[in-house]
mmCIF file of C-alpha atoms in Angstrom:
data_model
loop_
_atom_site.group_PDB
_atom_site.id
_atom_site.type_symbol
_atom_site.label_atom_id
_atom_site.label_comp_id
_atom_site.label_asym_id
_atom_site.label_seq_id
_atom_site.Cartn_x
_atom_site.Cartn_y
_atom_site.Cartn_z
ATOM 1 C CA MET Z 1 37.328 -45.991 47.290
ATOM 2 C CA LEU Z 2 35.611 -44.500 44.257
ATOM 3 C CA ASP Z 3 35.744 -46.672 41.134
ATOM 4 C CA LYS Z 4 36.294 -43.909 38.578
ATOM 5 C CA GLU Z 5 35.920 -46.292 35.632
ATOM 6 C CA LYS Z 6 32.240 -46.724 36.543
ATOM 7 C CA TYR Z 7 31.676 -43.017 35.809
ATOM 8 C CA LEU Z 8 33.782 -42.720 32.648
ATOM 9 C CA LEU Z 9 33.220 -43.830 29.083
ATOM 10 C CA PRO Z 10 35.660 -46.410 27.699
ATOM 11 C CA ALA Z 11 38.796 -44.757 26.329
ATOM 12 C CA GLY Z 12 39.563 -44.840 22.630
ATOM 13 C CA GLN Z 13 36.014 -45.607 21.539
ATOM 14 C CA PHE Z 14 35.247 -42.189 20.027
ATOM 15 C CA ASP Z 15 36.615 -39.703 17.505
ATOM 16 C CA TYR Z 16 37.986 -37.187 19.999
ATOM 17 C CA ALA Z 17 38.604 -34.452 17.426
ATOM 18 C CA LYS Z 18 34.988 -34.678 16.275
ATOM 19 C CA LEU Z 19 33.713 -34.505 19.860
ATOM 20 C CA LEU Z 20 35.393 -31.165 20.528
ATOM 21 C CA THR Z 21 34.649 -29.487 17.180
ATOM 22 C CA GLU Z 22 31.914 -27.226 18.586
ATOM 23 C CA TRP Z 23 33.966 -26.476 21.713
ATOM 24 C CA LYS Z 24 37.117 -25.101 20.034
ATOM 25 C CA TRP Z 25 35.912 -21.557 20.805
ATOM 26 C CA LEU Z 26 36.496 -22.370 24.494
ATOM 27 C CA THR Z 27 39.149 -25.104 24.531
ATOM 28 C CA GLY Z 28 41.361 -23.920 21.684
ATOM 29 C CA GLU Z 29 43.042 -26.281 19.250
ATOM 30 C CA GLU Z 30 45.863 -27.614 21.403
ATOM 31 C CA VAL Z 31 43.991 -29.856 23.845
ATOM 32 C CA ARG Z 32 43.781 -33.627 24.036
ATOM 33 C CA ILE Z 33 41.035 -35.642 25.690
ATOM 34 C CA ILE Z 34 42.167 -37.651 28.715
ATOM 35 C CA ALA Z 35 38.743 -38.929 29.818
ATOM 36 C CA LEU Z 36 35.024 -38.518 29.097
ATOM 37 C CA THR Z 37 32.540 -38.562 31.960
ATOM 38 C CA LYS Z 38 29.086 -40.080 31.774
ATOM 39 C CA CYS Z 39 27.714 -36.626 32.652
ATOM 40 C CA GLY Z 40 29.042 -35.391 29.314
ATOM 41 C CA ASP Z 41 32.050 -33.485 30.627
ATOM 42 C CA VAL Z 42 35.688 -33.877 29.623
ATOM 43 C CA LEU Z 43 39.109 -34.040 31.224
ATOM 44 C CA LEU Z 44 41.683 -32.497 28.917
ATOM 45 C CA ARG Z 45 45.430 -32.146 28.655
ATOM 46 C CA ASP Z 46 46.388 -28.669 27.509
ATOM 47 C CA ILE Z 47 49.516 -27.571 25.636
ATOM 48 C CA ASP Z 48 51.403 -27.194 28.950
ATOM 49 C CA ASN Z 49 50.368 -30.702 30.110
ATOM 50 C CA ASN Z 50 47.937 -29.305 32.692
ATOM 51 C CA LEU Z 51 44.847 -31.291 33.591
ATOM 52 C CA VAL Z 52 41.825 -29.184 32.638
ATOM 53 C CA PHE Z 53 38.131 -29.929 33.206
ATOM 54 C CA LEU Z 54 35.528 -28.863 30.625
ATOM 55 C CA ASP Z 55 32.075 -28.539 32.178
ATOM 56 C CA THR Z 56 29.601 -28.641 29.282
ATOM 57 C CA GLY Z 57 26.623 -27.613 31.427
ATOM 58 C CA TYR Z 58 28.172 -24.279 32.378
ATOM 59 C CA ALA Z 59 30.752 -23.891 29.579
ATOM 60 C CA TYR Z 60 33.778 -23.320 31.724
ATOM 61 C CA LEU Z 61 37.281 -24.684 31.904
ATOM 62 C CA THR Z 62 38.868 -25.363 35.274
ATOM 63 C CA ASN Z 63 42.549 -26.099 35.786
ATOM 64 C CA ILE Z 64 42.558 -29.175 38.039
ATOM 65 C CA SER Z 65 46.289 -29.895 38.209
ATOM 66 C CA ASP Z 66 49.559 -28.781 36.665
ATOM 67 C CA ASP Z 67 50.181 -32.379 35.565
ATOM 68 C CA TYR Z 68 47.579 -34.385 33.649
ATOM 69 C CA HIS Z 69 49.165 -37.597 34.951
ATOM 70 C CA ASP Z 70 47.646 -36.814 38.355
ATOM 71 C CA PHE Z 71 44.324 -38.149 37.070
ATOM 72 C CA LEU Z 72 45.852 -41.208 35.433
ATOM 73 C CA ASP Z 73 48.037 -41.951 38.460
ATOM 74 C CA LYS Z 74 45.169 -41.470 40.950
ATOM 75 C CA ASN Z 75 46.812 -38.473 42.628
ATOM 76 C CA LEU Z 76 43.670 -36.343 42.863
ATOM 77 C CA SER Z 77 41.740 -35.910 46.099
ATOM 78 C CA MET Z 78 38.467 -37.768 46.586
ATOM 79 C CA GLU Z 79 36.631 -34.427 46.670
ATOM 80 C CA THR Z 80 38.093 -33.409 43.297
ATOM 81 C CA LEU Z 81 37.256 -36.788 41.768
ATOM 82 C CA GLU Z 82 33.673 -36.574 42.992
ATOM 83 C CA GLN Z 83 33.300 -33.071 41.532
ATOM 84 C CA ILE Z 84 34.668 -34.215 38.179
ATOM 85 C CA LEU Z 85 32.871 -37.550 37.932
ATOM 86 C CA GLN Z 86 29.592 -36.440 39.552
ATOM 87 C CA ASN Z 87 29.193 -39.976 40.827
ATOM 88 C CA GLU Z 88 26.215 -39.210 43.080
ATOM 89 C CA ILE Z 89 24.282 -37.711 40.159
ATOM 90 C CA ILE Z 90 25.058 -40.682 37.909
ATOM 91 C CA ASP Z 91 24.127 -43.180 40.632
ATOM 92 C CA HIS Z 92 20.826 -41.334 41.161
ATOM 93 C CA LEU Z 93 20.027 -41.221 37.431
ATOM 94 C CA GLU Z 94 20.730 -44.942 37.129
ATOM 95 C CA ASP Z 95 18.570 -45.647 40.199
ATOM 96 C CA CYS Z 96 15.767 -43.735 38.420
ATOM 97 C CA GLY Z 97 16.075 -46.125 35.470
ATOM 98 C CA LEU Z 98 18.004 -43.813 33.146
ATOM 99 C CA LYS Z 99 20.615 -46.181 31.733
ATOM 100 C CA LEU Z 100 23.205 -45.292 29.100
ATOM 101 C CA ASN Z 101 24.111 -47.211 25.973
ATOM 102 C CA SER Z 102 27.836 -47.431 25.192
ATOM 103 C CA ASP Z 103 27.680 -44.391 22.873
ATOM 104 C CA GLU Z 104 25.656 -42.135 25.193
ATOM 105 C CA VAL Z 105 26.173 -39.583 27.960
ATOM 106 C CA TYR Z 106 23.684 -37.794 30.177
ATOM 107 C CA SER Z 107 22.662 -34.527 28.554
ATOM 108 C CA PHE Z 108 20.247 -31.732 29.424
ATOM 109 C CA LYS Z 109 16.792 -30.593 28.405
ATOM 110 C CA VAL Z 110 17.744 -27.167 29.811
ATOM 111 C CA LEU Z 111 21.421 -26.311 30.265
ATOM 112 C CA PRO Z 112 22.396 -25.726 33.914
ATOM 113 C CA VAL Z 113 23.770 -22.301 32.977
ATOM 114 C CA LEU Z 114 20.167 -21.428 32.033
ATOM 115 C CA GLY Z 115 18.672 -22.866 35.221
ATOM 116 C CA GLY Z 116 18.441 -26.573 34.376
ATOM 117 C CA GLU Z 117 19.001 -29.022 37.213
ATOM 118 C CA TYR Z 118 21.291 -32.022 37.451
ATOM 119 C CA ASP Z 119 18.420 -34.429 38.059
ATOM 120 C CA GLU Z 120 16.218 -37.061 36.442
ATOM 121 C CA ASN Z 121 13.711 -34.438 35.271
ATOM 122 C CA ASN Z 122 16.287 -32.501 33.245
ATOM 123 C CA MET Z 123 18.854 -35.114 32.255
ATOM 124 C CA PHE Z 124 18.473 -37.897 29.728
ATOM 125 C CA PRO Z 125 20.674 -40.270 27.679
ATOM 126 C CA MET Z 126 21.907 -38.720 24.425
ATOM 127 C CA ASN Z 127 24.335 -39.838 21.756
ATOM 128 C CA ILE Z 128 27.744 -38.496 22.760
ATOM 129 C CA TYR Z 129 28.390 -36.739 19.435
ATOM 130 C CA GLU Z 130 24.981 -35.056 19.555
ATOM 131 C CA HIS Z 131 25.591 -33.973 23.159
ATOM 132 C CA PHE Z 132 28.922 -32.299 22.437
ATOM 133 C CA ASN Z 133 27.642 -30.813 19.186
ATOM 134 C CA GLU Z 134 24.423 -29.413 20.672
ATOM 135 C CA THR Z 135 25.851 -28.179 23.973
ATOM 136 C CA GLY Z 136 28.856 -26.601 22.260
ATOM 137 C CA LYS Z 137 26.671 -24.740 19.761
ATOM 138 C CA ALA Z 138 24.187 -23.616 22.420
ATOM 139 C CA GLN Z 139 26.889 -22.458 24.824
ATOM 140 C CA PHE Z 140 28.609 -20.522 22.038
ATOM 141 C CA LYS Z 141 25.357 -18.712 21.214
ATOM 142 C CA ILE Z 142 24.801 -17.616 24.822
ATOM 143 C CA LYS Z 143 28.402 -17.069 25.904
ATOM 144 C CA ASP Z 144 28.161 -13.266 25.795
ATOM 145 C CA ILE Z 145 24.761 -13.011 27.475
ATOM 146 C CA PRO Z 146 25.046 -11.982 31.145
ATOM 147 C CA LEU Z 147 23.959 -14.657 33.564
ATOM 148 C CA GLU Z 148 20.870 -13.981 35.702
ATOM 149 C CA GLN Z 149 23.072 -13.557 38.771
ATOM 150 C CA GLU Z 150 25.197 -10.942 36.991
ATOM 151 C CA ILE Z 151 22.096 -9.032 35.865
ATOM 152 C CA GLU Z 152 20.690 -8.956 39.407
ATOM 153 C CA SER Z 153 23.956 -7.673 40.882
ATOM 154 C CA GLU Z 154 24.140 -4.898 38.272
ATOM 155 C CA GLU Z 155 20.671 -3.683 39.307
ATOM 156 C CA ASP Z 156 21.651 -3.392 42.989
#
């Protein structure tokens, strides 16, 4: 059984509104944070009480469940939990000696959407507020630029 608490930051420790300030362009105003992952991603409750996953590395929102309680009540599949929590990545980073302080998440030197990898060469501990601020601003700046894959398919 996966101990999800090992891969989450302690609840209630942060100013949730401040964390999402630079992400409002994607999340909207009517979301509430349910959980923060050590990989710097967020589980949200939207206005319709859906469980939504914000991936900060790729700047996308994924609807996980039509009831946010499914996460709290442990009603998600193991596969879904592993995708959200990225437990194997976190375990690997910790094995490589990259440990987090209580106010840090793993962030990126190069965003995955720009080709950065989820590994010890590209990820490092960063203050959680800086992570959400920097990734939100960067993702906003590049949101309208076609991805490399899209450019290649247009040339075909």
